[in-house]
Short mmCIF file of C-alpha atoms in Angstrom, two decimals:
data_model
loop_
_atom_site.label_atom_id
_atom_site.label_comp_id
_atom_site.label_asym_id
_atom_site.label_seq_id
_atom_site.Cartn_x
_atom_site.Cartn_y
_atom_site.Cartn_z
CA MET A 1 120.43 95.61 66.02
CA THR A 2 121.78 96.37 62.56
CA VAL A 3 122.72 92.72 62.08
CA SER A 4 119.19 91.77 63.14
CA ARG A 5 117.67 94.03 60.50
CA GLU A 6 120.06 92.97 57.74
CA PHE A 7 120.37 89.22 58.31
CA VAL A 8 118.31 87.71 61.13
CA ILE A 9 114.84 89.13 60.50
CA PRO A 10 114.82 88.70 56.67
CA ARG A 11 115.89 85.05 57.01
CA PHE A 12 113.61 83.96 59.85
CA MET A 13 110.48 86.04 59.17
CA ILE A 14 109.21 85.39 55.67
CA ASN A 15 106.68 88.28 55.87
CA SER A 16 109.27 90.87 56.89
CA VAL A 17 109.65 94.00 54.73
CA GLU A 18 113.16 95.45 54.37
CA GLY A 19 114.11 94.43 57.90
CA HIS A 20 110.78 95.44 59.45
CA ILE A 21 108.99 92.83 61.56
CA PRO A 22 105.44 92.44 60.21
CA GLY A 23 102.66 93.80 62.39
CA ASP A 24 103.02 96.72 64.77
CA PRO A 25 106.68 97.65 63.99
CA HIS A 26 106.01 97.97 60.25
CA TYR A 27 102.75 99.81 60.93
CA TYR A 28 104.47 102.32 63.25
CA HIS A 29 107.20 102.84 60.61
CA LEU A 30 104.73 103.63 57.83
CA LEU A 31 102.73 105.90 60.11
CA ALA A 32 105.87 107.80 61.14
CA LEU A 33 106.94 108.23 57.51
CA LYS A 34 103.53 109.63 56.64
CA LYS A 35 103.64 112.16 59.49
CA ALA A 36 107.26 113.07 58.65
CA ASN A 37 106.20 113.97 55.12
CA GLU A 38 103.47 116.20 56.56
CA LEU A 39 106.02 117.85 58.83
CA ARG A 40 108.28 118.64 55.89
CA ASP A 41 105.38 119.97 53.83
CA LEU A 42 103.40 121.86 56.46
CA GLY A 43 105.96 122.63 59.15
CA VAL A 44 105.74 122.28 62.92
CA ARG A 45 101.97 122.81 63.01
CA ALA A 46 101.55 119.36 61.41
CA PHE A 47 103.24 117.64 64.36
CA GLU A 48 101.06 115.18 66.23
CA LEU A 49 102.31 113.44 69.38
CA ARG A 50 100.10 110.40 68.87
CA PRO A 51 99.10 109.93 65.23
CA GLU A 52 96.28 107.36 65.29
CA GLY A 53 96.93 107.00 69.03
CA GLN A 54 100.54 105.78 68.61
CA GLY A 55 103.01 107.95 70.52
CA VAL A 56 106.05 106.09 69.26
CA ALA A 57 105.13 107.04 65.68
CA GLY A 58 104.88 110.70 66.70
CA ILE A 59 108.40 110.68 68.12
CA ALA A 60 109.77 108.78 65.11
CA SER A 61 108.16 111.30 62.75
CA ILE A 62 110.51 113.98 64.14
CA VAL A 63 113.50 111.70 63.45
CA PHE A 64 112.26 110.84 59.95
CA ALA A 65 111.66 114.52 59.19
CA ILE A 66 115.45 114.90 59.50
CA TYR A 67 116.25 111.82 57.41
CA PRO A 68 113.86 108.91 56.65
CA SER A 69 116.18 106.02 57.50
CA PRO A 70 115.21 103.17 59.86
CA TYR A 71 118.83 103.13 61.03
CA LEU A 72 118.27 106.45 62.77
CA ILE A 73 115.67 104.54 64.79
CA VAL A 74 118.31 101.91 65.53
CA VAL A 75 120.60 104.65 66.86
CA MET A 76 117.77 106.15 68.94
CA ASN A 77 116.76 102.78 70.38
CA SER A 78 120.38 101.91 71.09
CA LEU A 79 120.83 105.09 73.11
CA LEU A 80 117.57 104.50 74.99
CA HIS A 81 118.54 100.91 75.76
CA ALA A 82 122.06 101.86 76.85
CA LEU A 83 120.65 104.48 79.20
CA SER A 84 118.18 101.92 80.58
CA VAL A 85 121.05 99.55 81.35
CA LEU A 86 123.00 102.32 83.11
CA LEU A 87 119.92 103.28 85.11
CA MET A 88 119.41 99.69 86.22
CA ALA A 89 123.05 99.56 87.34
CA ARG A 90 122.56 102.84 89.17
CA ILE A 91 119.48 101.46 90.94
CA LEU A 92 121.41 98.36 92.02
CA LEU A 93 124.25 100.50 93.39
CA ASN A 94 121.88 101.43 96.22
CA TRP A 95 122.50 97.94 97.62
CA PHE A 96 125.43 96.30 95.81
CA PRO A 97 129.02 97.18 94.85
CA LEU A 98 129.82 98.39 91.34
CA ARG A 99 131.17 95.07 90.04
CA THR A 100 128.10 93.14 91.19
CA SER A 101 125.78 95.74 89.70
CA LEU A 102 127.53 95.65 86.33
CA VAL A 103 127.43 91.86 86.18
CA ALA A 104 123.74 91.91 87.09
CA VAL A 105 122.77 94.13 84.14
CA VAL A 106 124.52 91.98 81.51
CA PRO A 107 121.37 89.92 80.71
CA LEU A 108 119.47 93.14 80.03
CA ALA A 109 122.29 94.64 77.97
CA LEU A 110 122.79 91.53 75.83
CA SER A 111 119.24 90.16 75.64
CA PRO A 112 118.83 88.49 72.20
CA TYR A 113 115.11 89.30 72.32
CA MET A 114 115.77 93.00 72.82
CA ILE A 115 118.54 93.08 70.22
CA ILE A 116 115.96 91.93 67.65
CA TRP A 117 112.90 93.77 68.95
CA PHE A 118 114.70 97.04 69.65
CA SER A 119 115.99 97.10 66.07
CA GLN A 120 112.40 98.07 65.24
CA LEU A 121 110.23 101.05 65.95
CA ASN A 122 108.59 99.88 69.18
CA LYS A 123 106.99 101.10 72.39
CA ASP A 124 109.04 98.98 74.77
CA SER A 125 112.26 100.99 74.35
CA PHE A 126 110.48 104.04 75.76
CA ALA A 127 108.49 102.11 78.36
CA LEU A 128 111.65 100.42 79.66
CA ILE A 129 113.60 103.60 80.23
CA GLY A 130 110.46 105.24 81.64
CA VAL A 131 110.01 102.48 84.20
CA MET A 132 113.72 102.61 85.10
CA LEU A 133 113.51 106.37 85.69
CA ILE A 134 110.41 105.95 87.87
CA THR A 135 112.06 103.21 89.92
CA TYR A 136 115.31 105.14 90.28
CA GLY A 137 113.47 108.30 91.32
CA LEU A 138 111.25 106.54 93.85
CA VAL A 139 114.15 104.73 95.51
CA CYS A 140 116.13 107.98 95.74
CA LEU A 141 113.17 109.92 97.17
CA LEU A 142 112.63 107.30 99.84
CA ARG A 143 116.24 107.25 101.00
CA LEU A 144 117.01 110.96 101.09
CA ASN A 145 119.28 112.36 103.78
CA GLU A 146 119.60 115.90 105.02
CA SER A 147 123.11 116.44 103.67
CA ARG A 148 121.92 116.22 100.07
CA LEU A 149 118.27 117.05 100.52
CA SER A 150 117.59 120.02 98.25
CA GLY A 151 119.31 119.38 94.91
CA TYR A 152 119.25 115.60 95.22
CA ALA A 153 115.53 115.57 96.03
CA TRP A 154 114.56 117.77 93.11
CA GLY A 155 116.78 115.75 90.77
CA SER A 156 115.14 112.52 91.93
CA LEU A 157 111.69 114.05 91.55
CA CYS A 158 112.52 115.20 88.01
CA ALA A 159 113.77 111.72 87.11
CA THR A 160 110.51 110.19 88.37
CA VAL A 161 108.36 112.67 86.45
CA ALA A 162 110.44 112.18 83.29
CA GLY A 163 109.81 108.44 83.58
CA VAL A 164 106.08 109.01 84.01
CA VAL A 165 106.03 111.21 80.88
CA LEU A 166 107.92 108.63 78.77
CA VAL A 167 105.55 105.86 79.87
CA TRP A 168 102.58 108.16 79.18
CA ILE A 169 103.69 108.73 75.60
CA VAL A 170 103.66 105.03 74.69
CA ARG A 171 101.80 102.98 77.34
CA PRO A 172 99.83 105.32 79.65
CA TYR A 173 97.90 102.43 81.21
CA ILE A 174 101.13 101.41 82.98
CA ASN A 175 100.86 104.68 84.90
CA GLN A 176 97.36 103.57 85.92
CA ILE A 177 98.84 100.34 87.26
CA TYR A 178 101.57 102.23 89.10
CA LEU A 179 99.17 104.72 90.72
CA PRO A 180 97.82 102.54 93.59
CA ILE A 181 101.18 100.82 94.10
CA VAL A 182 103.14 104.08 94.42
CA ALA A 183 100.41 105.42 96.74
CA LEU A 184 100.88 102.35 98.95
CA VAL A 185 104.67 102.73 98.95
CA PHE A 186 104.54 106.38 100.06
CA LEU A 187 101.79 105.65 102.61
CA VAL A 188 103.86 102.91 104.25
CA ALA A 189 106.98 105.11 104.25
CA ILE A 190 105.10 108.03 105.84
CA LEU A 191 103.40 105.81 108.44
CA ALA A 192 106.76 104.23 109.29
CA GLU A 193 108.10 107.65 110.20
CA GLY A 194 105.01 108.61 112.16
CA VAL A 195 104.63 105.35 114.10
CA THR A 196 108.28 105.13 115.11
CA LYS A 197 108.24 108.83 116.07
CA ARG A 198 111.59 109.39 114.50
CA VAL A 199 112.95 110.60 111.18
CA VAL A 200 113.66 107.36 109.38
CA HIS A 201 115.53 108.81 106.43
CA ASN A 202 116.39 112.22 107.91
CA ILE A 203 113.58 113.82 105.99
CA SER A 204 110.35 115.21 107.43
CA VAL A 205 106.98 113.56 106.96
CA GLY A 206 105.73 116.76 105.32
CA LYS A 207 108.37 116.74 102.60
CA LYS A 208 107.90 113.06 101.91
CA THR A 209 104.14 113.64 101.70
CA PHE A 210 104.70 116.47 99.20
CA TYR A 211 106.87 114.29 96.97
CA GLY A 212 104.34 111.47 97.14
CA VAL A 213 101.38 113.70 96.27
CA PHE A 214 103.31 115.29 93.40
CA VAL A 215 104.26 111.93 91.86
CA LEU A 216 100.74 110.54 92.32
CA THR A 217 99.24 113.62 90.67
CA CYS A 218 101.49 113.12 87.64
CA LEU A 219 100.55 109.43 87.45
CA ALA A 220 96.84 110.30 87.69
CA PHE A 221 96.91 112.99 85.00
CA LEU A 222 99.24 111.05 82.67
CA GLY A 223 97.39 107.74 82.69
CA HIS A 224 95.43 108.27 79.49
CA GLY A 225 95.92 109.37 75.91
CA ALA A 226 96.94 106.42 73.72
CA ALA A 227 94.98 104.14 71.39
CA SER A 228 94.48 101.69 74.25
CA ASP A 229 92.14 104.20 75.93
CA LYS A 230 89.43 103.57 73.34
CA THR A 231 89.52 99.84 74.00
CA LEU A 232 89.56 100.16 77.79
CA ASP A 233 86.86 102.85 77.84
CA SER A 234 84.61 100.79 75.59
CA LEU A 235 85.07 97.76 77.85
CA GLU A 236 84.20 99.78 80.95
CA ASN A 237 80.81 100.50 79.34
CA TYR A 238 80.45 97.35 77.26
CA THR A 239 77.04 95.97 76.39
CA GLU A 240 76.12 93.43 73.76
CA VAL A 241 74.07 96.09 71.98
CA THR A 242 77.04 98.41 71.48
CA GLY A 243 79.57 95.60 71.16
CA THR A 244 80.68 93.87 67.99
CA ILE A 245 80.04 90.30 69.19
CA SER A 246 76.83 88.65 68.02
CA GLU A 247 74.81 86.51 70.44
CA SER A 248 75.06 83.52 68.16
CA ASN A 249 78.85 83.50 68.31
CA ALA A 250 79.84 80.61 70.56
CA ALA A 251 83.57 81.37 70.55
CA LEU A 252 85.20 81.55 73.96
CA TYR A 253 85.97 85.26 73.70
CA ALA A 254 82.31 85.94 72.93
CA GLN A 255 81.19 83.93 75.96
CA CYS A 256 83.72 85.84 78.04
CA LEU A 257 82.51 89.23 76.77
CA LYS A 258 78.92 88.35 77.61
CA ARG A 259 79.98 88.12 81.25
CA VAL A 260 81.33 91.69 81.24
CA ASP A 261 78.08 92.99 79.77
CA LYS A 262 76.65 95.71 82.04
CA ASN A 263 73.47 93.67 82.36
CA PHE A 264 75.38 90.61 83.62
CA TRP A 265 78.39 92.01 85.50
CA ARG A 266 77.95 92.16 89.26
CA ASP A 267 79.62 95.16 90.91
CA ALA A 268 80.99 94.82 94.44
CA TRP A 269 78.93 97.08 96.70
CA PHE A 270 81.93 98.00 98.84
CA LEU A 271 84.05 99.26 95.91
CA PRO A 272 83.81 102.70 94.27
CA GLU A 273 82.24 102.75 90.82
CA PHE A 274 85.50 103.58 89.05
CA VAL A 275 87.19 100.53 90.64
CA ASN A 276 84.35 98.25 89.51
CA ASN A 277 84.65 99.74 86.02
CA LYS A 278 88.42 99.19 85.94
CA LEU A 279 87.95 95.55 86.94
CA ARG A 280 85.38 95.12 84.15
CA ALA A 281 87.78 96.65 81.63
CA LEU A 282 90.61 94.41 82.81
CA VAL A 283 88.50 91.26 82.51
CA GLY A 284 87.20 92.47 79.14
CA GLN A 285 90.74 92.95 77.87
CA ARG A 286 91.44 89.38 78.92
CA CYS A 287 88.44 88.32 76.83
CA LEU A 288 89.95 90.02 73.78
CA ILE A 289 93.16 88.02 74.28
CA PHE A 290 91.07 84.88 73.73
CA THR A 291 90.56 85.96 70.11
CA ILE A 292 94.05 84.54 69.53
CA LEU A 293 92.46 81.08 69.86
CA GLU A 294 90.41 81.83 66.74
CA THR A 295 93.21 83.32 64.63
CA GLN A 296 96.34 81.31 65.48
CA ASP A 297 97.24 77.67 64.92
CA ASN A 298 100.77 77.68 66.39
CA ALA A 299 100.84 75.13 69.24
CA THR A 300 103.23 77.20 71.36
CA THR A 301 101.01 80.27 71.05
CA LEU A 302 97.85 78.34 71.86
CA ARG A 303 99.41 76.73 74.94
CA SER A 304 100.30 80.18 76.27
CA ILE A 305 96.59 81.00 76.73
CA VAL A 306 95.66 79.55 80.14
CA ASP A 307 92.66 79.26 82.46
CA LEU A 308 90.12 79.05 79.68
CA ASP A 309 87.51 77.97 82.25
CA ARG A 310 88.03 81.07 84.43
CA LEU A 311 85.61 83.71 83.15
CA PRO A 312 84.90 86.25 85.93
CA GLY A 313 81.44 87.80 85.81
CA GLY A 314 81.75 90.28 88.66
CA SER A 315 84.16 92.39 90.67
CA ILE A 316 84.44 89.88 93.52
CA GLU A 317 85.19 87.06 91.06
CA ALA A 318 87.82 89.23 89.39
CA LEU A 319 89.45 90.03 92.75
CA SER A 320 89.39 86.37 93.77
CA TYR A 321 91.24 85.52 90.55
CA ALA A 322 93.92 88.16 91.25
CA PRO A 323 96.17 85.93 93.45
CA ARG A 324 96.29 83.26 90.76
CA ALA A 325 96.95 85.94 88.15
CA ALA A 326 99.90 87.11 90.25
CA LEU A 327 101.28 83.57 90.53
CA LEU A 328 100.94 83.07 86.77
CA GLY A 329 102.52 86.43 86.03
CA ILE A 330 105.54 85.76 88.21
CA PHE A 331 106.11 82.00 88.21
CA SER A 332 104.64 80.59 85.00
CA PRO A 333 105.26 78.31 83.25
CA TRP A 334 104.75 75.76 86.04
CA PRO A 335 107.23 72.85 86.25
CA ASN A 336 104.66 70.49 84.63
CA ALA A 337 105.11 72.49 81.39
CA TRP A 338 108.90 72.18 81.36
CA THR A 339 108.75 68.77 79.63
CA TYR A 340 106.93 70.17 76.59
CA ILE A 341 109.97 69.65 74.37
CA PHE A 342 109.99 65.91 75.11
CA GLU A 343 106.27 65.52 74.48
CA HIS A 344 105.81 67.68 71.38
CA GLY A 345 109.10 67.67 69.49
CA ARG A 346 111.79 70.30 69.10
CA SER A 347 111.10 73.83 70.17
CA THR A 348 113.71 76.52 70.76
CA PHE A 349 111.25 78.42 72.92
CA TYR A 350 110.48 75.48 75.20
CA THR A 351 114.15 74.56 75.42
CA ILE A 352 115.13 77.98 76.76
CA VAL A 353 112.09 78.69 78.95
CA PRO A 354 112.67 75.95 81.59
CA ILE A 355 116.27 77.10 82.03
CA GLU A 356 115.16 80.73 82.43
CA THR A 357 112.41 79.73 84.85
CA ILE A 358 114.74 77.67 87.06
CA LEU A 359 117.13 80.63 87.25
CA LEU A 360 114.18 82.89 88.09
CA TYR A 361 113.00 80.60 90.90
CA VAL A 362 116.49 80.44 92.41
CA GLY A 363 116.92 84.20 92.02
CA LEU A 364 113.57 85.06 93.62
CA GLY A 365 114.22 82.67 96.52
CA CYS A 366 117.63 84.17 97.20
CA LEU A 367 116.27 87.70 96.81
CA GLY A 368 113.52 87.07 99.37
CA TRP A 369 116.01 85.53 101.83
CA TRP A 370 118.43 88.46 101.36
CA ILE A 371 115.71 91.09 101.88
CA VAL A 372 114.46 89.52 105.11
CA ARG A 373 117.88 88.61 106.49
CA GLY A 374 119.37 92.04 105.78
CA LYS A 375 116.14 93.99 106.40
CA GLN A 376 116.57 95.61 103.01
CA TRP A 377 112.97 96.79 102.89
CA LEU A 378 113.63 99.52 100.31
CA MET A 379 114.28 96.77 97.77
CA LEU A 380 110.55 96.02 97.99
CA VAL A 381 109.89 99.14 95.89
CA PRO A 382 111.17 97.67 92.58
CA VAL A 383 109.95 94.21 93.60
CA ILE A 384 106.36 95.29 94.32
CA THR A 385 106.07 97.50 91.23
CA SER A 386 107.35 94.63 89.07
CA ILE A 387 104.90 92.16 90.65
CA ALA A 388 102.00 94.57 90.08
CA VAL A 389 102.69 94.96 86.36
CA MET A 390 103.29 91.23 85.84
CA SER A 391 100.07 90.39 87.69
CA VAL A 392 97.96 92.76 85.60
CA TYR A 393 99.47 91.46 82.39
#
């Protein structure tokens, strides 16, 4: 990470500032420095968890109040990343021997992308370890046995809640995504015990229900609070009158936003109002992504925006698009995009992506075969949560 800040970023990003990647990382850094100065001048009462809605800047302000060096952030991110790697290995130890688990986490530990990105002040360092803690805690709670019930259960529950809190600080909407998925996981686990009329994991249905309700309550209460809330809330109630898009604007994102207007959007009668509103917000957020088409001219970036002709105008249309969204989230780019490098000239990105995708296809195929053949149904917990997040994105 230090090498990235000193040599890689300054040489490959002409707009970088003293090792800071332009955009969000530099913005978070300046915001944290500003709040750190207030902390030194005014004391603890000046602390703000989310200055301007950015939780990562609030945490960094505490670090900068001690000493305003970006390399303290490098140390902090390194520790967070190292712990994330160990947690992933610990999760894998539920199914695989130590050597296999350690080999499996090498791509995460040595990811060139993360070495560069995690050298910056960023949200993903916290979100990653938060998600790992949630996954670790859920898997442990679902495979408890009576011999280590009390202390082990509470430790697993604390790990899950700690993960929820870390995610809440930086990306609370991920907790919103997790809420229905975790509810489904616990419901299936509880029904499995009840239907088979036996104690599947040597733990009573009542205790498993308690753990599930506790985790779901935390996810529900800690699903809001960051700057993203303003965007999502505004999209849930979006109308052209209150919006910033003029009727004369023919850009694709403007056309898309017109379809999430309250006067146009068609709610599904069989869904609760809050579900219809969430679907509107999700489609509206997708519309905002289309603004990239107006601001970017990089061919690789423009090709990454897909399904320009799919503009849902109602809850049923949004739900019908969900399966394709899941396929795109998990399997894209499709094989027909793997020849991009031969058609459009050299591209490091499109040289690496086909190789990664082939490995992913092989890995997912083998994983599915292994789960079914070995009846390793608990592995579906990290698989399903991953699929849910990728599909929403």
